[in-house]
PDB file of C-alpha atoms in Angstrom:
ATOM      1  CA  MET A   1      74.447 120.249 117.600  1.00  0.00           C
ATOM      2  CA  LYS A   2      72.987 117.868 120.192  1.00  0.00           C
ATOM      3  CA  GLU A   3      74.612 114.428 120.323  1.00  0.00           C
ATOM      4  CA  LEU A   4      72.361 111.662 119.065  1.00  0.00           C
ATOM      5  CA  TYR A   5      71.245 108.952 121.467  1.00  0.00           C
ATOM      6  CA  HIS A   6      72.053 105.621 119.843  1.00  0.00           C
ATOM      7  CA  VAL A   7      71.530 102.199 121.437  1.00  0.00           C
ATOM      8  CA  LEU A   8      74.193  99.947 119.944  1.00  0.00           C
ATOM      9  CA  GLY A   9      75.305  97.515 122.632  1.00  0.00           C
ATOM     10  CA  ALA A  10      74.689  96.573 126.249  1.00  0.00           C
ATOM     11  CA  LYS A  11      78.121  97.701 127.419  1.00  0.00           C
ATOM     12  CA  GLN A  12      77.185 101.333 126.849  1.00  0.00           C
ATOM     13  CA  PHE A  13      74.844 101.419 129.859  1.00  0.00           C
ATOM     14  CA  THR A  14      75.865 102.373 133.370  1.00  0.00           C
ATOM     15  CA  ARG A  15      73.840 101.276 136.350  1.00  0.00           C
ATOM     16  CA  ASP A  16      72.443 104.779 136.789  1.00  0.00           C
ATOM     17  CA  GLU A  17      71.338 104.854 133.140  1.00  0.00           C
ATOM     18  CA  LEU A  18      69.675 101.476 133.522  1.00  0.00           C
ATOM     19  CA  GLU A  19      67.774 102.558 136.607  1.00  0.00           C
ATOM     20  CA  GLU A  20      66.663 105.742 134.821  1.00  0.00           C
ATOM     21  CA  LEU A  21      65.320 103.713 131.893  1.00  0.00           C
ATOM     22  CA  PHE A  22      63.609 101.214 134.182  1.00  0.00           C
ATOM     23  CA  ASP A  23      61.914 104.036 136.105  1.00  0.00           C
ATOM     24  CA  SER A  24      60.802 105.528 132.791  1.00  0.00           C
ATOM     25  CA  ALA A  25      59.455 102.133 131.693  1.00  0.00           C
ATOM     26  CA  GLN A  26      57.369 102.004 134.874  1.00  0.00           C
ATOM     27  CA  GLU A  27      55.882 105.366 133.944  1.00  0.00           C
ATOM     28  CA  MET A  28      55.207 104.074 130.431  1.00  0.00           C
ATOM     29  CA  GLU A  29      53.103 101.279 131.900  1.00  0.00           C
ATOM     30  CA  LYS A  30      50.841 104.024 133.266  1.00  0.00           C
ATOM     31  CA  VAL A  31      50.807 105.773 129.873  1.00  0.00           C
ATOM     32  CA  VAL A  32      49.627 102.566 128.200  1.00  0.00           C
ATOM     33  CA  ALA A  33      46.984 102.048 130.894  1.00  0.00           C
ATOM     34  CA  ARG A  34      45.653 105.527 130.065  1.00  0.00           C
ATOM     35  CA  GLY A  35      45.425 104.638 126.378  1.00  0.00           C
ATOM     36  CA  GLY A  36      48.686 106.273 125.307  1.00  0.00           C
ATOM     37  CA  ASP A  37      49.342 109.944 124.552  1.00  0.00           C
ATOM     38  CA  ARG A  38      50.328 112.232 121.669  1.00  0.00           C
ATOM     39  CA  ARG A  39      53.673 113.572 122.889  1.00  0.00           C
ATOM     40  CA  TYR A  40      55.519 112.570 119.705  1.00  0.00           C
ATOM     41  CA  GLU A  41      52.847 113.335 117.172  1.00  0.00           C
ATOM     42  CA  GLY A  42      54.563 114.181 113.880  1.00  0.00           C
ATOM     43  CA  LYS A  43      57.646 112.072 114.663  1.00  0.00           C
ATOM     44  CA  ILE A  44      58.366 109.086 112.409  1.00  0.00           C
ATOM     45  CA  MET A  45      60.135 105.816 113.200  1.00  0.00           C
ATOM     46  CA  THR A  46      61.623 103.637 110.466  1.00  0.00           C
ATOM     47  CA  THR A  47      61.816  99.927 111.242  1.00  0.00           C
ATOM     48  CA  LEU A  48      64.449  98.374 108.990  1.00  0.00           C
ATOM     49  CA  PHE A  49      64.588  94.612 109.525  1.00  0.00           C
ATOM     50  CA  PHE A  50      66.960  92.482 107.469  1.00  0.00           C
ATOM     51  CA  GLU A  51      66.082  89.446 109.633  1.00  0.00           C
ATOM     52  CA  ALA A  52      62.736  88.060 110.721  1.00  0.00           C
ATOM     53  CA  SER A  53      61.104  89.437 113.847  1.00  0.00           C
ATOM     54  CA  THR A  54      57.743  89.417 115.581  1.00  0.00           C
ATOM     55  CA  ARG A  55      58.080  90.728 119.141  1.00  0.00           C
ATOM     56  CA  THR A  56      60.895  93.213 118.606  1.00  0.00           C
ATOM     57  CA  ARG A  57      59.484  94.869 115.498  1.00  0.00           C
ATOM     58  CA  LEU A  58      55.874  94.957 116.635  1.00  0.00           C
ATOM     59  CA  SER A  59      56.685  96.141 120.147  1.00  0.00           C
ATOM     60  CA  PHE A  60      58.812  98.989 118.755  1.00  0.00           C
ATOM     61  CA  GLU A  61      56.050  99.940 116.331  1.00  0.00           C
ATOM     62  CA  SER A  62      53.409  99.708 119.052  1.00  0.00           C
ATOM     63  CA  ALA A  63      55.618 101.815 121.333  1.00  0.00           C
ATOM     64  CA  MET A  64      55.849 104.566 118.725  1.00  0.00           C
ATOM     65  CA  HIS A  65      52.095 104.528 118.111  1.00  0.00           C
ATOM     66  CA  ARG A  66      51.394 104.613 121.872  1.00  0.00           C
ATOM     67  CA  LEU A  67      53.441 107.816 122.045  1.00  0.00           C
ATOM     68  CA  GLY A  68      51.590 109.413 119.148  1.00  0.00           C
ATOM     69  CA  GLY A  69      54.183 108.921 116.411  1.00  0.00           C
ATOM     70  CA  GLY A  70      54.055 107.222 113.039  1.00  0.00           C
ATOM     71  CA  VAL A  71      55.921 104.229 111.605  1.00  0.00           C
ATOM     72  CA  ILE A  72      57.321 103.406 108.174  1.00  0.00           C
ATOM     73  CA  GLY A  73      59.561 100.526 107.159  1.00  0.00           C
ATOM     74  CA  THR A  74      59.801  96.932 106.083  1.00  0.00           C
ATOM     75  CA  GLU A  75      59.898  93.583 107.853  1.00  0.00           C
ATOM     76  CA  ASN A  76      61.994  92.082 105.047  1.00  0.00           C
ATOM     77  CA  ALA A  77      64.561  94.692 104.132  1.00  0.00           C
ATOM     78  CA  ALA A  78      66.856  92.100 102.589  1.00  0.00           C
ATOM     79  CA  GLN A  79      64.250  91.546  99.856  1.00  0.00           C
ATOM     80  CA  PHE A  80      62.172  94.711  99.860  1.00  0.00           C
ATOM     81  CA  SER A  81      64.791  97.449 100.022  1.00  0.00           C
ATOM     82  CA  SER A  82      67.496  98.603  97.649  1.00  0.00           C
ATOM     83  CA  ALA A  83      69.913  96.240  99.408  1.00  0.00           C
ATOM     84  CA  ILE A  84      68.778  93.632  96.896  1.00  0.00           C
ATOM     85  CA  LYS A  85      70.064  95.961  94.166  1.00  0.00           C
ATOM     86  CA  GLY A  86      73.466  96.171  95.817  1.00  0.00           C
ATOM     87  CA  GLU A  87      73.029  99.366  97.810  1.00  0.00           C
ATOM     88  CA  THR A  88      75.369  99.535 100.796  1.00  0.00           C
ATOM     89  CA  LEU A  89      74.002  99.645 104.319  1.00  0.00           C
ATOM     90  CA  GLU A  90      75.574 103.052 104.794  1.00  0.00           C
ATOM     91  CA  ASP A  91      73.794 104.520 101.772  1.00  0.00           C
ATOM     92  CA  THR A  92      70.479 103.020 102.865  1.00  0.00           C
ATOM     93  CA  ILE A  93      70.851 104.610 106.300  1.00  0.00           C
ATOM     94  CA  ARG A  94      71.841 107.984 104.865  1.00  0.00           C
ATOM     95  CA  ILE A  95      68.642 108.020 102.827  1.00  0.00           C
ATOM     96  CA  VAL A  96      66.296 106.589 105.462  1.00  0.00           C
ATOM     97  CA  SER A  97      67.543 108.986 108.152  1.00  0.00           C
ATOM     98  CA  GLY A  98      66.328 111.810 105.950  1.00  0.00           C
ATOM     99  CA  TYR A  99      62.811 110.374 106.023  1.00  0.00           C
ATOM    100  CA  SER A 100      62.469 109.688 109.746  1.00  0.00           C
ATOM    101  CA  ASP A 101      63.356 110.742 113.280  1.00  0.00           C
ATOM    102  CA  VAL A 102      64.615 107.404 114.639  1.00  0.00           C
ATOM    103  CA  ILE A 103      65.722 104.141 113.001  1.00  0.00           C
ATOM    104  CA  VAL A 104      65.236 100.695 114.524  1.00  0.00           C
ATOM    105  CA  MET A 105      67.379  98.170 112.671  1.00  0.00           C
ATOM    106  CA  ARG A 106      67.931  94.426 112.759  1.00  0.00           C
ATOM    107  CA  HIS A 107      70.690  93.081 110.538  1.00  0.00           C
ATOM    108  CA  THR A 108      72.466  89.820 109.790  1.00  0.00           C
ATOM    109  CA  ASP A 109      75.958  91.255 110.318  1.00  0.00           C
ATOM    110  CA  ILE A 110      77.683  91.752 113.663  1.00  0.00           C
ATOM    111  CA  GLY A 111      78.507  95.441 114.042  1.00  0.00           C
ATOM    112  CA  ALA A 112      75.932  96.625 111.503  1.00  0.00           C
ATOM    113  CA  ALA A 113      74.255  98.973 113.982  1.00  0.00           C
ATOM    114  CA  LYS A 114      77.548 100.723 114.724  1.00  0.00           C
ATOM    115  CA  ARG A 115      78.136 101.170 111.009  1.00  0.00           C
ATOM    116  CA  ALA A 116      74.665 102.627 110.640  1.00  0.00           C
ATOM    117  CA  ALA A 117      75.109 105.039 113.536  1.00  0.00           C
ATOM    118  CA  LYS A 118      78.276 106.495 112.008  1.00  0.00           C
ATOM    119  CA  VAL A 119      76.358 107.844 109.000  1.00  0.00           C
ATOM    120  CA  SER A 120      72.855 108.376 110.403  1.00  0.00           C
ATOM    121  CA  ALA A 121      71.400 111.825 110.983  1.00  0.00           C
ATOM    122  CA  VAL A 122      68.963 110.381 113.563  1.00  0.00           C
ATOM    123  CA  PRO A 123      69.225 107.943 116.496  1.00  0.00           C
ATOM    124  CA  VAL A 124      69.802 104.271 115.631  1.00  0.00           C
ATOM    125  CA  LEU A 125      68.468 101.526 117.911  1.00  0.00           C
ATOM    126  CA  ASN A 126      70.072  98.115 117.480  1.00  0.00           C
ATOM    127  CA  ALA A 127      67.314  95.490 117.280  1.00  0.00           C
ATOM    128  CA  GLY A 128      69.820  92.651 116.843  1.00  0.00           C
ATOM    129  CA  ASP A 129      72.986  92.314 114.787  1.00  0.00           C
ATOM    130  CA  GLY A 130      73.537  88.714 113.701  1.00  0.00           C
ATOM    131  CA  ALA A 131      75.053  86.627 116.480  1.00  0.00           C
ATOM    132  CA  GLY A 132      76.409  89.772 118.124  1.00  0.00           C
ATOM    133  CA  GLU A 133      74.110  91.688 120.452  1.00  0.00           C
ATOM    134  CA  HIS A 134      70.477  92.513 121.147  1.00  0.00           C
ATOM    135  CA  PRO A 135      70.690  95.348 123.693  1.00  0.00           C
ATOM    136  CA  THR A 136      67.009  96.297 123.820  1.00  0.00           C
ATOM    137  CA  GLN A 137      66.129  92.663 124.582  1.00  0.00           C
ATOM    138  CA  ALA A 138      68.649  92.722 127.424  1.00  0.00           C
ATOM    139  CA  LEU A 139      67.015  95.894 128.737  1.00  0.00           C
ATOM    140  CA  LEU A 140      63.595  94.273 128.875  1.00  0.00           C
ATOM    141  CA  ASP A 141      65.125  91.116 130.379  1.00  0.00           C
ATOM    142  CA  ALA A 142      66.819  93.071 133.156  1.00  0.00           C
ATOM    143  CA  TYR A 143      63.677  95.170 133.664  1.00  0.00           C
ATOM    144  CA  THR A 144      61.623  92.008 134.021  1.00  0.00           C
ATOM    145  CA  ILE A 145      64.032  90.581 136.591  1.00  0.00           C
ATOM    146  CA  ARG A 146      63.932  93.807 138.610  1.00  0.00           C
ATOM    147  CA  LYS A 147      60.150  93.947 138.353  1.00  0.00           C
ATOM    148  CA  GLU A 148      59.700  90.321 139.453  1.00  0.00           C
ATOM    149  CA  PHE A 149      62.188  90.413 142.343  1.00  0.00           C
ATOM    150  CA  GLY A 150      62.392  94.103 143.201  1.00  0.00           C
ATOM    151  CA  LYS A 151      66.145  93.908 142.643  1.00  0.00           C
ATOM    152  CA  ILE A 152      68.912  92.395 140.524  1.00  0.00           C
ATOM    153  CA  ASP A 153      71.768  92.502 143.041  1.00  0.00           C
ATOM    154  CA  GLY A 154      72.528  89.164 144.668  1.00  0.00           C
ATOM    155  CA  LEU A 155      70.557  86.973 142.250  1.00  0.00           C
ATOM    156  CA  LYS A 156      71.648  83.675 140.726  1.00  0.00           C
ATOM    157  CA  ILE A 157      70.876  83.524 137.018  1.00  0.00           C
ATOM    158  CA  ALA A 158      71.222  80.470 134.769  1.00  0.00           C
ATOM    159  CA  MET A 159      71.481  81.029 131.009  1.00  0.00           C
ATOM    160  CA  VAL A 160      70.653  77.853 129.128  1.00  0.00           C
ATOM    161  CA  GLY A 161      70.902  76.662 125.525  1.00  0.00           C
ATOM    162  CA  ASP A 162      72.614  78.338 122.591  1.00  0.00           C
ATOM    163  CA  LEU A 163      75.148  80.570 124.294  1.00  0.00           C
ATOM    164  CA  ALA A 164      77.490  80.874 121.314  1.00  0.00           C
ATOM    165  CA  TYR A 165      75.093  82.358 118.774  1.00  0.00           C
ATOM    166  CA  GLY A 166      72.504  83.631 121.264  1.00  0.00           C
ATOM    167  CA  ARG A 167      72.959  87.393 121.077  1.00  0.00           C
ATOM    168  CA  THR A 168      70.425  87.954 123.869  1.00  0.00           C
ATOM    169  CA  VAL A 169      72.663  86.043 126.266  1.00  0.00           C
ATOM    170  CA  HIS A 170      75.689  88.124 125.299  1.00  0.00           C
ATOM    171  CA  SER A 171      73.879  91.418 125.869  1.00  0.00           C
ATOM    172  CA  LEU A 172      72.264  90.334 129.135  1.00  0.00           C
ATOM    173  CA  SER A 173      75.639  89.172 130.450  1.00  0.00           C
ATOM    174  CA  TYR A 174      77.168  92.574 129.747  1.00  0.00           C
ATOM    175  CA  MET A 175      74.227  94.324 131.412  1.00  0.00           C
ATOM    176  CA  LEU A 176      74.325  92.169 134.539  1.00  0.00           C
ATOM    177  CA  ALA A 177      77.930  93.272 135.052  1.00  0.00           C
ATOM    178  CA  ASN A 178      76.503  96.540 136.407  1.00  0.00           C
ATOM    179  CA  TYR A 179      75.092  94.797 139.463  1.00  0.00           C
ATOM    180  CA  GLN A 180      76.529  93.531 142.741  1.00  0.00           C
ATOM    181  CA  ASP A 181      76.980  89.933 143.879  1.00  0.00           C
ATOM    182  CA  VAL A 182      75.370  88.440 140.770  1.00  0.00           C
ATOM    183  CA  MET A 183      76.169  84.795 139.968  1.00  0.00           C
ATOM    184  CA  ILE A 184      75.763  83.528 136.407  1.00  0.00           C
ATOM    185  CA  TYR A 185      75.558  79.875 135.421  1.00  0.00           C
ATOM    186  CA  TYR A 186      76.234  79.178 131.731  1.00  0.00           C
ATOM    187  CA  ILE A 187      74.641  75.851 130.806  1.00  0.00           C
ATOM    188  CA  SER A 188      75.054  74.595 127.265  1.00  0.00           C
ATOM    189  CA  PRO A 189      76.243  71.789 125.016  1.00  0.00           C
ATOM    190  CA  ASP A 190      79.994  71.917 124.445  1.00  0.00           C
ATOM    191  CA  ASN A 191      79.712  73.193 120.870  1.00  0.00           C
ATOM    192  CA  VAL A 192      77.708  76.310 121.801  1.00  0.00           C
ATOM    193  CA  ARG A 193      79.497  77.521 124.924  1.00  0.00           C
ATOM    194  CA  ILE A 194      79.557  81.168 125.961  1.00  0.00           C
ATOM    195  CA  PRO A 195      82.186  83.061 123.892  1.00  0.00           C
ATOM    196  CA  GLU A 196      85.551  83.918 125.381  1.00  0.00           C
ATOM    197  CA  ASN A 197      85.067  87.651 124.840  1.00  0.00           C
ATOM    198  CA  VAL A 198      81.974  87.606 127.085  1.00  0.00           C
ATOM    199  CA  LYS A 199      83.845  85.745 129.828  1.00  0.00           C
ATOM    200  CA  LYS A 200      86.773  88.158 129.536  1.00  0.00           C
ATOM    201  CA  TYR A 201      84.448  91.104 130.047  1.00  0.00           C
ATOM    202  CA  LEU A 202      82.902  89.507 133.137  1.00  0.00           C
ATOM    203  CA  ASP A 203      86.362  88.734 134.493  1.00  0.00           C
ATOM    204  CA  GLU A 204      87.322  92.388 134.095  1.00  0.00           C
ATOM    205  CA  LYS A 205      84.173  93.448 135.945  1.00  0.00           C
ATOM    206  CA  GLY A 206      84.615  90.898 138.736  1.00  0.00           C
ATOM    207  CA  ILE A 207      81.406  89.015 137.962  1.00  0.00           C
ATOM    208  CA  ARG A 208      81.287  85.383 139.068  1.00  0.00           C
ATOM    209  CA  TYR A 209      80.209  82.708 136.621  1.00  0.00           C
ATOM    210  CA  VAL A 210      80.326  78.934 136.203  1.00  0.00           C
ATOM    211  CA  GLU A 211      80.186  76.887 133.000  1.00  0.00           C
ATOM    212  CA  THR A 212      78.536  73.463 133.082  1.00  0.00           C
ATOM    213  CA  THR A 213      76.536  71.081 130.940  1.00  0.00           C
ATOM    214  CA  ASP A 214      74.386  69.920 133.879  1.00  0.00           C
ATOM    215  CA  LEU A 215      71.219  71.975 134.390  1.00  0.00           C
ATOM    216  CA  ASN A 216      69.813  69.659 137.063  1.00  0.00           C
ATOM    217  CA  SER A 217      72.806  70.271 139.319  1.00  0.00           C
ATOM    218  CA  VAL A 218      72.008  73.990 139.677  1.00  0.00           C
ATOM    219  CA  ALA A 219      68.222  74.072 139.143  1.00  0.00           C
ATOM    220  CA  GLY A 220      67.402  74.072 142.849  1.00  0.00           C
ATOM    221  CA  SER A 221      69.584  77.056 143.711  1.00  0.00           C
ATOM    222  CA  ILE A 222      68.915  79.579 140.924  1.00  0.00           C
ATOM    223  CA  ASP A 223      66.542  82.547 140.969  1.00  0.00           C
ATOM    224  CA  VAL A 224      66.228  83.003 137.209  1.00  0.00           C
ATOM    225  CA  LEU A 225      66.273  80.335 134.513  1.00  0.00           C
ATOM    226  CA  TYR A 226      66.876  82.121 131.208  1.00  0.00           C
ATOM    227  CA  GLN A 227      66.140  79.530 128.543  1.00  0.00           C
ATOM    228  CA  THR A 228      67.074  80.096 124.883  1.00  0.00           C
ATOM    229  CA  ARG A 229      66.325  78.480 121.547  1.00  0.00           C
ATOM    230  CA  ILE A 230      68.959  76.462 119.704  1.00  0.00           C
ATOM    231  CA  GLN A 231      69.156  78.662 116.598  1.00  0.00           C
ATOM    232  CA  LYS A 232      69.315  76.308 113.647  1.00  0.00           C
ATOM    233  CA  GLU A 233      69.738  79.160 111.165  1.00  0.00           C
ATOM    234  CA  ARG A 234      73.058  80.253 112.690  1.00  0.00           C
ATOM    235  CA  PHE A 235      74.881  76.916 112.730  1.00  0.00           C
ATOM    236  CA  PRO A 236      77.570  76.224 110.121  1.00  0.00           C
ATOM    237  CA  SER A 237      76.186  72.727 109.484  1.00  0.00           C
ATOM    238  CA  LEU A 238      73.226  70.480 110.291  1.00  0.00           C
ATOM    239  CA  GLU A 239      75.610  68.157 112.122  1.00  0.00           C
ATOM    240  CA  GLU A 240      76.650  70.908 114.540  1.00  0.00           C
ATOM    241  CA  PHE A 241      73.016  71.891 115.099  1.00  0.00           C
ATOM    242  CA  GLU A 242      72.042  68.308 115.928  1.00  0.00           C
ATOM    243  CA  LYS A 243      74.858  68.104 118.493  1.00  0.00           C
ATOM    244  CA  ALA A 244      73.249  70.968 120.416  1.00  0.00           C
ATOM    245  CA  SER A 245      69.551  70.392 119.791  1.00  0.00           C
ATOM    246  CA  GLY A 246      67.140  68.984 122.380  1.00  0.00           C
ATOM    247  CA  LYS A 247      69.566  68.825 125.296  1.00  0.00           C
ATOM    248  CA  TYR A 248      67.652  71.056 127.713  1.00  0.00           C
ATOM    249  CA  ILE A 249      63.869  70.997 128.022  1.00  0.00           C
ATOM    250  CA  VAL A 250      61.950  72.973 130.647  1.00  0.00           C
ATOM    251  CA  ASP A 251      59.002  70.752 131.561  1.00  0.00           C
ATOM    252  CA  GLY A 252      56.984  69.908 134.638  1.00  0.00           C
ATOM    253  CA  GLU A 253      59.728  67.720 136.037  1.00  0.00           C
ATOM    254  CA  LEU A 254      62.346  70.463 135.788  1.00  0.00           C
ATOM    255  CA  MET A 255      59.931  73.016 137.252  1.00  0.00           C
ATOM    256  CA  SER A 256      59.560  70.768 140.310  1.00  0.00           C
ATOM    257  CA  ARG A 257      63.297  71.228 140.925  1.00  0.00           C
ATOM    258  CA  LEU A 258      63.148  75.036 140.855  1.00  0.00           C
ATOM    259  CA  LYS A 259      62.625  77.195 143.921  1.00  0.00           C
ATOM    260  CA  GLN A 260      59.079  78.345 144.566  1.00  0.00           C
ATOM    261  CA  ASP A 261      60.039  81.982 143.981  1.00  0.00           C
ATOM    262  CA  ALA A 262      62.219  81.358 140.901  1.00  0.00           C
ATOM    263  CA  ILE A 263      61.160  82.580 137.458  1.00  0.00           C
ATOM    264  CA  VAL A 264      61.611  81.231 133.933  1.00  0.00           C
ATOM    265  CA  LEU A 265      62.452  83.677 131.146  1.00  0.00           C
ATOM    266  CA  HIS A 266      62.869  83.175 127.405  1.00  0.00           C
ATOM    267  CA  PRO A 267      63.531  85.812 124.705  1.00  0.00           C
ATOM    268  CA  LEU A 268      61.201  83.865 122.385  1.00  0.00           C
ATOM    269  CA  PRO A 269      60.305  82.381 119.988  1.00  0.00           C
ATOM    270  CA  ARG A 270      60.485  78.982 121.612  1.00  0.00           C
ATOM    271  CA  ALA A 271      60.881  75.820 119.585  1.00  0.00           C
ATOM    272  CA  GLY A 272      60.115  73.007 122.001  1.00  0.00           C
ATOM    273  CA  GLU A 273      62.611  73.892 124.726  1.00  0.00           C
ATOM    274  CA  ILE A 274      59.782  74.962 127.086  1.00  0.00           C
ATOM    275  CA  THR A 275      56.760  72.670 127.047  1.00  0.00           C
ATOM    276  CA  GLU A 276      53.265  74.134 127.088  1.00  0.00           C
ATOM    277  CA  GLU A 277      52.514  72.454 130.418  1.00  0.00           C
ATOM    278  CA  VAL A 278      54.798  75.069 132.010  1.00  0.00           C
ATOM    279  CA  ASP A 279      52.769  78.032 130.725  1.00  0.00           C
ATOM    280  CA  GLY A 280      50.249  77.917 133.568  1.00  0.00           C
ATOM    281  CA  ASP A 281      52.916  77.965 136.281  1.00  0.00           C
ATOM    282  CA  PRO A 282      53.114  81.426 137.935  1.00  0.00           C
ATOM    283  CA  ARG A 283      56.898  81.155 137.726  1.00  0.00           C
ATOM    284  CA  ALA A 284      56.663  81.129 133.917  1.00  0.00           C
ATOM    285  CA  ALA A 285      57.392  84.814 133.296  1.00  0.00           C
ATOM    286  CA  TYR A 286      58.253  84.753 129.586  1.00  0.00           C
ATOM    287  CA  PHE A 287      54.950  86.172 128.342  1.00  0.00           C
ATOM    288  CA  ARG A 288      55.092  88.919 130.995  1.00  0.00           C
ATOM    289  CA  GLN A 289      58.663  89.483 129.833  1.00  0.00           C
ATOM    290  CA  ALA A 290      57.539  89.982 126.229  1.00  0.00           C
ATOM    291  CA  VAL A 291      54.936  92.575 127.246  1.00  0.00           C
ATOM    292  CA  ASN A 292      57.602  94.448 129.200  1.00  0.00           C
ATOM    293  CA  GLY A 293      59.356  94.970 125.869  1.00  0.00           C
ATOM    294  CA  LEU A 294      56.684  97.506 124.946  1.00  0.00           C
ATOM    295  CA  TYR A 295      57.349  99.630 128.037  1.00  0.00           C
ATOM    296  CA  ILE A 296      61.127  99.506 127.694  1.00  0.00           C
ATOM    297  CA  ARG A 297      60.961 100.477 124.031  1.00  0.00           C
ATOM    298  CA  MET A 298      58.621 103.354 124.818  1.00  0.00           C
ATOM    299  CA  ALA A 299      61.187 104.519 127.377  1.00  0.00           C
ATOM    300  CA  LEU A 300      63.962 104.284 124.775  1.00  0.00           C
ATOM    301  CA  ILE A 301      61.979 106.304 122.231  1.00  0.00           C
ATOM    302  CA  ASP A 302      61.312 108.897 124.909  1.00  0.00           C
ATOM    303  CA  LYS A 303      65.031 109.027 125.674  1.00  0.00           C
ATOM    304  CA  CYS A 304      65.880 109.467 121.973  1.00  0.00           C
ATOM    305  CA  PHE A 305      63.588 112.459 121.747  1.00  0.00           C
ATOM    306  CA  GLY A 306      64.786 114.168 124.872  1.00  0.00           C
ATOM    307  CA  GLY A 307      62.558 112.687 127.531  1.00  0.00           C
ATOM    308  CA  ALA A 308      59.325 114.623 127.316  1.00  0.00           C
ATOM    309  CA  SER A 309      57.990 112.346 130.057  1.00  0.00           C
ATOM    310  CA  LYS A 310      60.357 113.880 132.564  1.00  0.00           C
TER     311      LYS A 310
END
């Protein structure tokens, strides 16, 4: 029996695997430009989202439709699935994997995707597990960086905002460890610093990083400013949220400090941490970044089904 291709965390990818996916994503841009194709007609994706989502869910669903497949699922599985009746995640996955050919799941619990993969009869793609990881977001982030600069090696990347609960930051950090001479700046309030387990992993991989609370001190030297939202819903108290909120705002003044060839990324949604005046700046790459999610997720679906594009 062929081993299933699950996407559970960013650490699973080697550099060669990343480059293969990025090359596939480039081909998927051409597929979309042609109006899509029917290579996976008859295949069904289930999107099982226990947390809210716009970009991730819709880009996965669009990706499946672009490749000729169908989609079933729910955007509010916590309320509109048998979980509300007390059904375990494992039982839900056992049932759903009998109805579909691939499962895309977002869940509130760290490690939920790994639990799902253990019992699933079809590939499971982790679309975010609580404050843990978001590997497909990291893939589109890294793809965007490579697309904008033509490389990832040697770049200086600042990750700003909620680094404790920001699963996109965790996954992107793990993924960047595959590249050479990368420098990461972690910029955050003291109560949402990057977790120790992420720093330990980077130490093991020999990746350089600096922690600071001062964005202005590094703004002029970085290539990528990866801004994140302070996630109110993940804080243990309103007091802790207010300690972190509103500390870093990307506005016209900050943009004037950035290099002319730097880019600004954001996993979105934003909640005031990038002002609308920045949107017209060619260095504002976050909407291009979001579109790249479609191509990466098409490439992942293709990989799950054996790579008919090859």
